[in-house]
Amino acid sequence: MPLPSHKSRAGSSSLMSLQPVDAAPFQRPSSAWLVWGSLFLVWLVSLLPWRLLNPVPDMLLLVLVFWCLHEPNRVGLVTAVVLGLLMDAHDASLLGLHALNYLLCAYGVLRLHGRLRHFNVWVQTFHIIPLLVGAALITRLLGAWLNGEWVGWDWLWSALITGALLPLVDVLLLLPQRRLDGDDVGAV
C-alpha cells in the first residue's frame, strides 16, 4: 500500500489551521516610564518591613524577572545587580546575596528569552518557577555556608508564591499596552 504524499497530509492537517488566542502582538515596546516607574515603585514597597516575613513573595524580583522577559534591552543583568545590592544594603545582610539571587534569575530569564517569548504566561510561569527556586536555593546554601547556620526551608514557599504571581503581574503591567479596538474586545 503506497504512503500518502506529503502534500495531501499537510493540506488535511488540523494543526496547520490553529491560530493563537491573541493573534495581535504588541506593536510597540513598553514605555520607559512604565518599566522604570514600576521597578522604582516596587523597590519602594520592598523597603517596608512586611517583606521580611515568611512566606512573603519577593515582588521586586518578580517585576525584575517580568521586565527581563518582556524588555530585555532595557532591563538586564546590571539592573538586577544594582537592585540586589540596594536590597542587601537595606536588609543589612551579607552584601551580595540578594544581588546574586537577582542576577541568577535575570540571567536565567535572559537565556530563556528566545524560548519563553513564544509561550503564553502560564507556560512561562512553569518555566520561571524552577528558575526562582534554583536561584534561591543557591543563594540560601551560600548564605548558610557564610553564616554558619541553616535558616530552614521557609524560603521555598516564598519562591513558589513569587513564581505563581507572574500571571497577575503580567496582566497588571501589560494592561497599558492592550488595545481596545474591535478585534480585541473579546480577547482574553
Coordinates of N, CA, C and O in Angstrom, one line a residue:
M1 N 0.8 -1.2 0.0 CA 0.0 0.0 0.0 C 0.9 1.2 0.0 O 1.7 1.4 0.9
P2 N 0.8 2.1 -0.9 CA 1.6 3.3 -1.0 C 1.2 4.3 0.1 O 0.1 4.5 0.5
L3 N 2.3 5.0 0.6 CA 2.0 6.0 1.6 C 1.5 7.3 0.9 O 1.8 7.6 -0.2
P4 N 0.6 8.0 1.6 CA 0.1 9.3 1.0 C 1.3 10.3 0.9 O 2.2 10.3 1.7
S5 N 1.1 11.1 -0.1 CA 2.2 12.1 -0.4 C 2.2 13.2 0.7 O 1.2 13.4 1.4
H6 N 3.3 13.9 0.8 CA 3.4 15.0 1.8 C 2.4 16.1 1.6 O 1.9 16.7 2.6
K7 N 2.1 16.4 0.4 CA 1.2 17.5 0.1 C -0.2 17.2 0.6 O -0.9 18.0 1.1
S8 N -0.7 15.9 0.4 CA -2.0 15.6 0.8 C -2.1 15.6 2.4 O -3.1 15.9 2.9
R9 N -1.0 15.2 3.0 CA -1.1 15.1 4.5 C -1.1 16.6 5.1 O -1.8 16.9 6.0
A10 N -0.3 17.5 4.5 CA -0.2 18.8 5.0 C -1.5 19.6 4.8 O -1.9 20.4 5.6
G11 N -2.2 19.3 3.7 CA -3.4 20.1 3.4 C -4.5 19.6 4.3 O -5.5 20.4 4.6
S12 N -4.5 18.4 4.8 CA -5.6 17.9 5.6 C -5.3 18.0 7.1 O -6.2 17.6 7.9
S13 N -4.2 18.5 7.5 CA -3.8 18.6 8.9 C -4.6 19.7 9.6 O -4.7 20.8 9.1
S14 N -5.2 19.3 10.7 CA -5.9 20.3 11.5 C -5.0 21.2 12.3 O -5.3 22.3 12.8
L15 N -3.7 20.7 12.5 CA -2.7 21.5 13.3 C -2.3 22.7 12.5 O -1.9 23.8 13.1
M16 N -2.4 22.7 11.2 CA -1.9 23.8 10.4 C -2.9 25.0 10.5 O -2.6 26.1 10.2
S17 N -4.1 24.7 10.8 CA -5.1 25.8 10.9 C -5.3 26.4 12.3 O -6.1 27.3 12.5
L18 N -4.5 26.0 13.3 CA -4.5 26.5 14.6 C -4.0 28.0 14.6 O -3.0 28.3 14.0
Q19 N -4.7 28.8 15.3 CA -4.3 30.2 15.5 C -4.1 30.5 17.0 O -4.9 30.0 17.8
P20 N -3.2 31.4 17.4 CA -3.1 31.8 18.8 C -4.4 32.5 19.3 O -5.1 33.1 18.4
V21 N -4.6 32.5 20.6 CA -5.8 33.2 21.1 C -5.7 34.7 20.9 O -6.6 35.3 20.4
D22 N -4.5 35.3 21.1 CA -4.3 36.7 20.9 C -3.4 36.9 19.7 O -2.2 36.9 19.9
A23 N -3.9 36.9 18.5 CA -3.1 37.0 17.3 C -2.5 38.3 17.1 O -1.6 38.4 16.3
A24 N -2.9 39.4 17.8 CA -2.3 40.7 17.6 C -1.2 40.9 18.5 O -1.4 41.2 19.7
P25 N 0.0 40.8 18.1 CA 1.2 41.0 19.0 C 1.2 42.5 19.4 O 0.7 43.4 18.7
F26 N 2.0 42.8 20.4 CA 2.1 44.2 20.8 C 2.9 44.9 19.7 O 4.0 44.5 19.3
Q27 N 2.4 46.1 19.3 CA 3.1 46.8 18.2 C 4.2 47.6 18.7 O 5.1 48.0 17.9
R28 N 4.3 48.0 19.9 CA 5.3 48.9 20.4 C 5.9 48.4 21.7 O 5.2 47.7 22.5
P29 N 7.1 48.7 22.0 CA 7.6 48.3 23.4 C 7.0 49.1 24.5 O 6.4 50.2 24.2
S30 N 7.1 48.7 25.7 CA 6.6 49.4 26.8 C 7.4 50.7 27.0 O 8.5 50.8 26.7
S31 N 6.7 51.7 27.5 CA 7.3 53.0 27.7 C 8.3 52.9 28.8 O 8.2 52.1 29.7
A32 N 9.3 53.7 28.7 CA 10.4 53.7 29.7 C 9.8 54.1 31.1 O 10.3 53.7 32.1
W33 N 8.8 55.0 31.1 CA 8.2 55.4 32.3 C 7.6 54.3 33.0 O 7.6 54.2 34.2
L34 N 6.9 53.4 32.3 CA 6.2 52.2 32.9 C 7.3 51.2 33.4 O 7.1 50.8 34.5
V35 N 8.3 51.0 32.6 CA 9.3 50.0 33.1 C 10.0 50.5 34.3 O 10.0 49.8 35.3
W36 N 10.7 51.6 34.2 CA 11.5 52.1 35.4 C 10.6 52.6 36.5 O 11.0 52.5 37.7
G37 N 9.4 53.1 36.2 CA 8.5 53.5 37.3 C 8.0 52.4 38.1 O 7.9 52.4 39.3
S38 N 7.7 51.3 37.4 CA 7.2 50.1 38.1 C 8.3 49.5 39.0 O 8.1 49.1 40.1
L39 N 9.5 49.4 38.4 CA 10.6 48.9 39.2 C 10.9 49.8 40.4 O 11.1 49.3 41.5
F40 N 10.8 51.1 40.3 CA 11.1 52.1 41.4 C 10.0 51.9 42.4 O 10.3 51.9 43.6
L41 N 8.7 51.9 42.0 CA 7.6 51.8 42.9 C 7.7 50.5 43.7 O 7.5 50.4 44.9
V42 N 8.0 49.4 43.0 CA 8.1 48.1 43.7 C 9.3 48.0 44.7 O 9.2 47.4 45.7
W43 N 10.4 48.7 44.3 CA 11.5 48.8 45.1 C 11.2 49.5 46.4 O 11.5 49.1 47.5
L44 N 10.4 50.6 46.3 CA 10.0 51.4 47.5 C 9.1 50.5 48.4 O 9.2 50.5 49.6
V45 N 8.2 49.8 47.8 CA 7.3 48.9 48.6 C 8.1 47.8 49.2 O 7.8 47.3 50.3
S46 N 9.2 47.4 48.6 CA 10.0 46.3 49.1 C 10.8 46.8 50.3 O 11.4 46.0 51.1
L47 N 10.9 48.1 50.6 CA 11.6 48.6 51.7 C 10.7 48.5 53.0 O 11.3 48.7 54.1
L48 N 9.5 48.2 52.9 CA 8.6 48.0 54.0 C 9.0 46.8 54.8 O 9.4 45.8 54.3
P49 N 8.7 46.8 56.1 CA 9.2 45.6 57.0 C 8.4 44.3 56.7 O 8.9 43.3 57.1
W50 N 7.2 44.4 56.2 CA 6.4 43.1 56.0 C 7.1 42.2 55.0 O 6.9 41.0 55.0
R51 N 8.1 42.7 54.2 CA 8.8 41.9 53.2 C 9.6 40.8 53.9 O 9.9 39.7 53.3
L52 N 10.0 41.0 55.1 CA 10.9 40.1 55.8 C 10.2 38.9 56.4 O 10.8 37.9 56.9
L53 N 8.9 38.9 56.5 CA 8.1 37.8 57.0 C 8.1 36.7 56.0 O 8.2 36.9 54.8
N54 N 8.0 35.4 56.4 CA 7.9 34.3 55.5 C 6.5 33.8 55.5 O 5.8 33.9 56.5
P55 N 5.9 33.4 54.4 CA 6.4 33.3 53.0 C 5.9 34.5 52.2 O 5.1 34.3 51.3
V56 N 6.4 35.6 52.4 CA 6.0 36.8 51.6 C 6.8 36.7 50.2 O 8.0 36.5 50.2
P57 N 6.1 36.9 49.1 CA 6.8 36.8 47.8 C 7.7 38.0 47.6 O 7.5 39.1 48.2
D58 N 8.8 37.9 46.9 CA 9.7 38.9 46.6 C 9.2 39.6 45.3 O 9.5 39.3 44.2
M59 N 8.4 40.7 45.6 CA 7.8 41.4 44.4 C 8.8 42.1 43.6 O 8.6 42.2 42.3
L60 N 9.9 42.6 44.1 CA 10.9 43.2 43.3 C 11.5 42.3 42.4 O 11.7 42.6 41.2
L61 N 11.8 41.1 42.8 CA 12.4 40.0 42.0 C 11.4 39.7 40.9 O 11.7 39.5 39.7
L62 N 10.1 39.6 41.2 CA 9.1 39.2 40.3 C 8.9 40.3 39.2 O 8.9 39.9 38.0
V63 N 8.9 41.5 39.5 CA 8.8 42.6 38.5 C 10.1 42.6 37.7 O 10.1 42.9 36.5
L64 N 11.3 42.4 38.3 CA 12.5 42.4 37.6 C 12.5 41.2 36.6 O 12.9 41.4 35.4
V65 N 12.1 40.1 37.0 CA 12.0 38.9 36.0 C 11.0 39.2 34.9 O 11.3 38.9 33.7
F66 N 9.9 39.8 35.2 CA 8.9 40.2 34.2 C 9.5 41.1 33.2 O 9.4 40.9 32.0
W67 N 10.2 42.2 33.6 CA 10.8 43.1 32.6 C 12.0 42.5 31.9 O 12.2 42.9 30.8
C68 N 12.7 41.6 32.5 CA 13.8 41.0 31.8 C 13.2 40.1 30.7 O 13.8 39.9 29.6
L69 N 12.0 39.6 30.9 CA 11.4 38.7 29.9 C 10.8 39.6 28.8 O 10.9 39.2 27.6
H70 N 10.2 40.7 29.1 CA 9.5 41.5 28.1 C 10.3 42.7 27.6 O 10.0 43.1 26.5
E71 N 11.2 43.2 28.3 CA 12.0 44.3 27.8 C 13.5 44.0 28.1 O 14.2 44.7 28.9
P72 N 14.1 43.0 27.4 CA 15.5 42.6 27.7 C 16.5 43.6 27.3 O 17.6 43.6 27.8
N73 N 16.1 44.5 26.4 CA 17.1 45.6 26.0 C 17.2 46.7 27.0 O 18.1 47.5 27.0
R74 N 16.2 46.8 27.9 CA 16.2 47.9 28.9 C 16.6 47.4 30.3 O 17.2 48.1 31.0
V75 N 16.1 46.2 30.6 CA 16.3 45.7 32.0 C 17.1 44.4 31.8 O 16.7 43.5 31.1
G76 N 18.3 44.4 32.5 CA 19.2 43.2 32.3 C 19.9 42.9 33.6 O 19.5 43.2 34.7
L77 N 21.1 42.4 33.4 CA 21.9 42.0 34.5 C 22.4 43.1 35.4 O 22.5 43.0 36.6
V78 N 22.8 44.3 34.8 CA 23.2 45.4 35.6 C 22.1 45.9 36.5 O 22.3 46.1 37.7
T79 N 20.9 45.9 36.0 CA 19.7 46.3 36.8 C 19.5 45.3 38.0 O 19.2 45.7 39.1
A80 N 19.7 44.0 37.7 CA 19.5 43.0 38.7 C 20.5 43.2 39.8 O 20.2 43.1 41.0
V81 N 21.8 43.4 39.4 CA 22.8 43.5 40.5 C 22.6 44.8 41.3 O 22.7 44.8 42.5
V82 N 22.3 45.9 40.7 CA 22.0 47.2 41.4 C 20.9 47.0 42.4 O 21.0 47.4 43.5
L83 N 19.7 46.5 41.9 CA 18.6 46.3 42.8 C 18.9 45.3 43.9 O 18.5 45.5 45.1
G84 N 19.7 44.3 43.6 CA 20.0 43.3 44.6 C 21.0 43.9 45.7 O 20.8 43.7 46.9
L85 N 21.9 44.7 45.2 CA 22.8 45.4 46.2 C 22.0 46.4 47.1 O 22.3 46.6 48.3
L86 N 21.0 47.1 46.5 CA 20.2 48.0 47.2 C 19.4 47.3 48.3 O 19.3 47.7 49.5
M87 N 18.9 46.1 48.0 CA 18.2 45.3 49.0 C 19.1 44.7 50.0 O 18.7 44.6 51.2
D88 N 20.3 44.3 49.6 CA 21.3 43.9 50.6 C 21.6 45.0 51.6 O 21.7 44.7 52.8
A89 N 21.9 46.2 51.1 CA 22.2 47.3 52.0 C 21.0 47.6 52.9 O 21.2 47.9 54.1
H90 N 19.8 47.5 52.4 CA 18.7 47.8 53.2 C 18.5 46.8 54.3 O 18.1 47.2 55.5
D91 N 18.7 45.5 54.0 CA 18.5 44.5 55.0 C 19.6 44.4 56.0 O 19.5 43.6 56.9
A92 N 20.8 45.0 55.7 CA 22.0 44.9 56.5 C 22.4 43.4 56.6 O 22.9 42.9 57.6
S93 N 22.2 42.7 55.5 CA 22.6 41.3 55.4 C 23.9 41.1 54.7 O 24.6 42.2 54.4
L94 N 24.4 39.9 54.5 CA 25.6 39.7 53.7 C 25.5 40.4 52.4 O 24.5 40.2 51.6
L95 N 26.4 41.3 52.1 CA 26.4 42.0 50.9 C 26.6 41.1 49.7 O 27.6 40.5 49.6
G96 N 25.6 41.1 48.8 CA 25.7 40.3 47.6 C 24.8 39.1 47.5 O 24.7 38.5 46.4
L97 N 24.1 38.7 48.6 CA 23.2 37.5 48.5 C 22.0 37.9 47.6 O 21.6 37.1 46.8
H98 N 21.3 39.0 47.9 CA 20.2 39.4 47.1 C 20.7 39.7 45.6 O 20.0 39.3 44.7
A99 N 21.8 40.3 45.5 CA 22.4 40.6 44.2 C 22.6 39.3 43.4 O 22.3 39.3 42.2
L100 N 23.2 38.3 44.1 CA 23.4 37.0 43.4 C 22.1 36.4 43.0 O 22.0 35.9 41.9
N101 N 21.1 36.4 43.9 CA 19.8 35.8 43.6 C 19.2 36.5 42.4 O 18.7 35.9 41.5
Y102 N 19.1 37.8 42.4 CA 18.5 38.6 41.3 C 19.3 38.4 40.0 O 18.7 38.3 39.0
L103 N 20.6 38.3 40.1 CA 21.5 38.1 39.0 C 21.2 36.8 38.3 O 21.1 36.6 37.1
L104 N 21.1 35.7 39.2 CA 20.9 34.4 38.6 C 19.5 34.3 38.0 O 19.4 33.7 36.9
C105 N 18.5 34.9 38.6 CA 17.2 34.9 38.0 C 17.1 35.7 36.7 O 16.6 35.2 35.7
A106 N 17.7 36.9 36.7 CA 17.8 37.7 35.4 C 18.5 37.0 34.3 O 18.1 36.9 33.2
Y107 N 19.7 36.3 34.7 CA 20.4 35.6 33.7 C 19.7 34.4 33.1 O 19.6 34.2 31.9
G108 N 19.0 33.7 34.0 CA 18.2 32.6 33.5 C 17.1 33.0 32.6 O 16.8 32.4 31.5
V109 N 16.4 34.1 32.9 CA 15.3 34.6 32.1 C 15.8 35.1 30.8 O 15.2 34.8 29.7
L110 N 17.0 35.8 30.8 CA 17.5 36.3 29.5 C 18.0 35.2 28.7 O 17.9 35.3 27.4
R111 N 18.5 34.1 29.3 CA 18.9 32.9 28.5 C 17.7 32.2 27.8 O 17.8 31.7 26.7
L112 N 16.6 32.2 28.6 CA 15.4 31.5 28.1 C 14.5 32.4 27.3 O 13.5 32.0 26.8
H113 N 14.9 33.7 27.1 CA 14.0 34.7 26.5 C 13.6 34.2 25.1 O 12.4 34.4 24.7
G114 N 14.5 33.7 24.3 CA 14.1 33.3 22.9 C 13.0 32.2 22.9 O 12.1 32.2 22.1
R115 N 13.0 31.4 23.9 CA 12.0 30.3 24.0 C 10.7 30.8 24.7 O 9.6 30.5 24.2
L116 N 10.9 31.5 25.7 CA 9.7 31.9 26.5 C 8.8 32.9 25.8 O 7.6 33.0 26.1
R117 N 9.4 33.8 24.9 CA 8.5 34.8 24.3 C 7.5 34.2 23.4 O 6.5 34.8 23.0
H118 N 7.6 32.9 23.0 CA 6.7 32.2 22.1 C 5.5 31.6 22.9 O 4.6 31.1 22.3
F119 N 5.6 31.5 24.2 CA 4.6 30.9 25.0 C 3.7 31.9 25.7 O 4.0 33.1 25.8
N120 N 2.6 31.4 26.2 CA 1.7 32.3 26.9 C 2.2 32.4 28.4 O 3.2 31.7 28.7
V121 N 1.5 33.2 29.2 CA 2.0 33.4 30.5 C 2.0 32.2 31.4 O 2.8 32.1 32.3
W122 N 1.1 31.3 31.2 CA 1.0 30.1 32.0 C 2.2 29.2 31.8 O 2.8 28.6 32.8
V123 N 2.6 29.0 30.6 CA 3.8 28.2 30.3 C 5.0 28.9 30.7 O 6.0 28.3 31.2
Q124 N 5.1 30.2 30.6 CA 6.2 31.0 31.1 C 6.3 30.8 32.6 O 7.4 30.7 33.1
T125 N 5.2 30.8 33.3 CA 5.2 30.6 34.8 C 5.8 29.3 35.1 O 6.7 29.2 36.1
F126 N 5.5 28.2 34.4 CA 6.1 26.9 34.7 C 7.5 26.8 34.3 O 8.2 25.9 34.9
H127 N 8.0 27.7 33.5 CA 9.5 27.7 33.2 C 10.2 28.6 34.3 O 11.4 28.3 34.6
I128 N 9.6 29.6 34.8 CA 10.2 30.5 35.7 C 10.2 30.1 37.1 O 11.2 30.3 37.9
I129 N 9.2 29.3 37.6 CA 9.2 28.8 38.9 C 10.4 28.0 39.3 O 11.1 28.3 40.3
P130 N 10.8 27.0 38.5 CA 12.1 26.3 38.8 C 13.3 27.2 38.8 O 14.2 27.0 39.6
L131 N 13.3 28.2 38.0 CA 14.4 29.1 37.9 C 14.5 29.9 39.2 O 15.6 30.1 39.8
L132 N 13.4 30.4 39.7 CA 13.4 31.1 41.0 C 13.8 30.2 42.2 O 14.5 30.7 43.1
V133 N 13.3 29.0 42.2 CA 13.6 28.1 43.3 C 15.1 27.7 43.2 O 15.8 27.7 44.3
G134 N 15.6 27.5 42.0 CA 17.0 27.1 41.9 C 17.9 28.3 42.3 O 18.9 28.1 43.1
A135 N 17.6 29.5 41.9 CA 18.4 30.6 42.3 C 18.4 30.9 43.8 O 19.4 31.2 44.5
A136 N 17.2 30.7 44.4 CA 17.0 30.9 45.8 C 17.8 29.8 46.6 O 18.4 30.1 47.6
L137 N 17.8 28.6 46.1 CA 18.5 27.5 46.7 C 20.0 27.8 46.7 O 20.7 27.6 47.8
I138 N 20.5 28.3 45.6 CA 22.0 28.6 45.5 C 22.3 29.6 46.5 O 23.3 29.5 47.3
T139 N 21.5 30.7 46.6 CA 21.9 31.8 47.5 C 21.7 31.4 48.9 O 22.4 31.9 49.8
R140 N 20.7 30.6 49.2 CA 20.5 30.1 50.6 C 21.6 29.2 51.1 O 22.0 29.3 52.2
L141 N 22.0 28.3 50.2 CA 23.2 27.5 50.5 C 24.4 28.3 50.8 O 25.2 28.0 51.7
L142 N 24.7 29.3 49.9 CA 25.8 30.1 50.1 C 25.7 30.9 51.4 O 26.7 31.1 52.1
G143 N 24.5 31.5 51.6 CA 24.3 32.2 52.9 C 24.5 31.4 54.1 O 25.0 31.8 55.1
A144 N 24.0 30.1 54.0 CA 24.2 29.2 55.2 C 25.6 28.9 55.4 O 26.1 28.8 56.6
W145 N 26.4 28.7 54.3 CA 27.8 28.4 54.5 C 28.5 29.6 55.1 O 29.4 29.4 55.9
L146 N 28.2 30.8 54.6 CA 28.9 32.0 55.1 C 28.5 32.4 56.5 O 29.3 32.8 57.3
N147 N 27.2 32.2 56.8 CA 26.7 32.5 58.2 C 27.0 31.4 59.2 O 27.0 31.6 60.4
G148 N 27.2 30.2 58.7 CA 27.4 29.0 59.6 C 26.2 28.4 60.2 O 26.3 27.7 61.1
E149 N 25.0 28.8 59.6 CA 23.8 28.2 60.1 C 22.7 28.1 59.0 O 22.7 29.0 58.1
W150 N 21.9 27.1 59.0 CA 20.9 26.9 58.0 C 19.6 27.5 58.5 O 19.2 27.3 59.7
V151 N 18.9 28.3 57.7 CA 17.7 29.0 58.1 C 16.4 28.3 57.9 O 15.4 28.8 58.2
G152 N 16.5 27.1 57.4 CA 15.3 26.3 57.2 C 14.8 26.4 55.7 O 15.4 26.9 54.9
W153 N 13.6 25.8 55.5 CA 13.0 25.7 54.2 C 11.9 26.7 54.0 O 11.1 26.6 53.0
D154 N 11.7 27.7 54.8 CA 10.6 28.6 54.7 C 10.8 29.5 53.4 O 9.8 29.9 52.8
W155 N 12.0 29.7 52.9 CA 12.2 30.4 51.7 C 11.6 29.8 50.5 O 11.3 30.4 49.5
L156 N 11.4 28.4 50.5 CA 10.9 27.7 49.4 C 9.5 28.2 49.1 O 9.1 28.4 47.9
W157 N 8.7 28.4 50.1 CA 7.3 28.9 49.9 C 7.3 30.3 49.2 O 6.5 30.6 48.4
S158 N 8.2 31.1 49.7 CA 8.4 32.4 49.1 C 8.7 32.4 47.6 O 8.1 33.1 46.8
A159 N 9.6 31.5 47.3 CA 10.0 31.4 45.8 C 8.8 30.8 45.0 O 8.6 31.3 43.9
L160 N 8.1 29.9 45.6 CA 7.0 29.3 44.8 C 5.8 30.3 44.6 O 5.2 30.4 43.6
I161 N 5.6 31.1 45.7 CA 4.5 32.1 45.6 C 4.9 33.2 44.7 O 4.1 33.7 43.9
T162 N 6.2 33.6 44.7 CA 6.7 34.6 43.8 C 6.5 34.2 42.3 O 6.0 35.0 41.5
G163 N 6.8 33.0 42.0 CA 6.6 32.5 40.6 C 5.2 32.4 40.3 O 4.8 32.6 39.1
A164 N 4.3 32.0 41.2 CA 2.9 31.8 40.9 C 2.2 33.1 40.7 O 1.1 33.2 40.0
L165 N 2.8 34.2 41.1 CA 2.2 35.5 40.9 C 2.5 36.1 39.5 O 2.0 37.2 39.2
L166 N 3.3 35.5 38.7 CA 3.7 36.0 37.4 C 2.5 36.3 36.5 O 2.5 37.4 35.9
P167 N 1.4 35.5 36.4 CA 0.3 35.9 35.6 C -0.4 37.1 36.0 O -0.8 37.9 35.2
L168 N -0.5 37.4 37.4 CA -1.1 38.6 37.8 C -0.2 39.8 37.5 O -0.8 40.8 37.0
V169 N 1.1 39.7 37.6 CA 1.9 40.8 37.2 C 1.9 41.0 35.7 O 1.9 42.2 35.2
D170 N 1.8 40.0 35.0 CA 1.7 40.1 33.5 C 0.4 40.9 33.1 O 0.5 41.8 32.2
V171 N -0.7 40.6 33.7 CA -1.9 41.3 33.4 C -1.8 42.8 33.8 O -2.2 43.7 33.1
L172 N -1.3 43.0 35.0 CA -1.2 44.4 35.5 C -0.2 45.3 34.7 O -0.5 46.4 34.4
L173 N 1.0 44.8 34.4 CA 2.0 45.6 33.8 C 1.8 45.7 32.2 O 2.3 46.6 31.6
L174 N 1.1 44.7 31.6 CA 0.8 44.8 30.2 C -0.5 45.5 29.9 O -0.9 45.7 28.7
L175 N -1.3 45.8 30.9 CA -2.6 46.4 30.8 C -2.5 47.7 30.0 O -3.4 48.0 29.1
P176 N -1.5 48.6 30.2 CA -1.5 49.9 29.4 C -1.3 49.6 27.9 O -1.6 50.5 27.1
Q177 N -0.7 48.5 27.5 CA -0.5 48.2 26.1 C -1.6 47.5 25.4 O -1.6 47.4 24.2
R178 N -2.5 47.0 26.1 CA -3.7 46.3 25.5 C -4.5 47.3 24.6 O -4.8 48.3 25.1
R179 N -4.7 46.9 23.4 CA -5.5 47.7 22.5 C -7.0 47.4 22.7 O -7.4 46.3 22.9
L180 N -7.8 48.4 22.6 CA -9.2 48.2 22.7 C -9.9 48.5 21.4 O -10.9 49.2 21.3
D181 N -9.5 47.9 20.3 CA -10.2 48.1 19.0 C -11.2 46.9 18.9 O -11.3 46.1 19.7
G182 N -11.9 46.9 17.8 CA -13.0 46.0 17.7 C -12.5 44.5 17.7 O -13.2 43.6 18.1
D183 N -11.3 44.3 17.2 CA -10.8 42.9 17.1 C -10.5 42.3 18.5 O -10.6 41.1 18.7
D184 N -10.0 43.2 19.4 CA -9.5 42.7 20.7 C -10.5 42.8 21.8 O -10.2 42.5 23.0
V185 N -11.7 43.2 21.6 CA -12.7 43.4 22.7 C -13.0 42.1 23.4 O -13.0 42.1 24.6
G186 N -13.1 41.1 22.6 CA -13.5 39.8 23.3 C -12.2 38.9 23.6 O -12.4 37.8 24.1
A187 N -11.1 39.4 23.3 CA -9.9 38.6 23.6 C -9.6 38.6 25.1 O -9.8 39.5 25.8
V188 N -9.0 37.4 25.5 CA -8.7 37.3 26.9 C -7.2 37.4 27.0 O -6.4 36.9 26.3

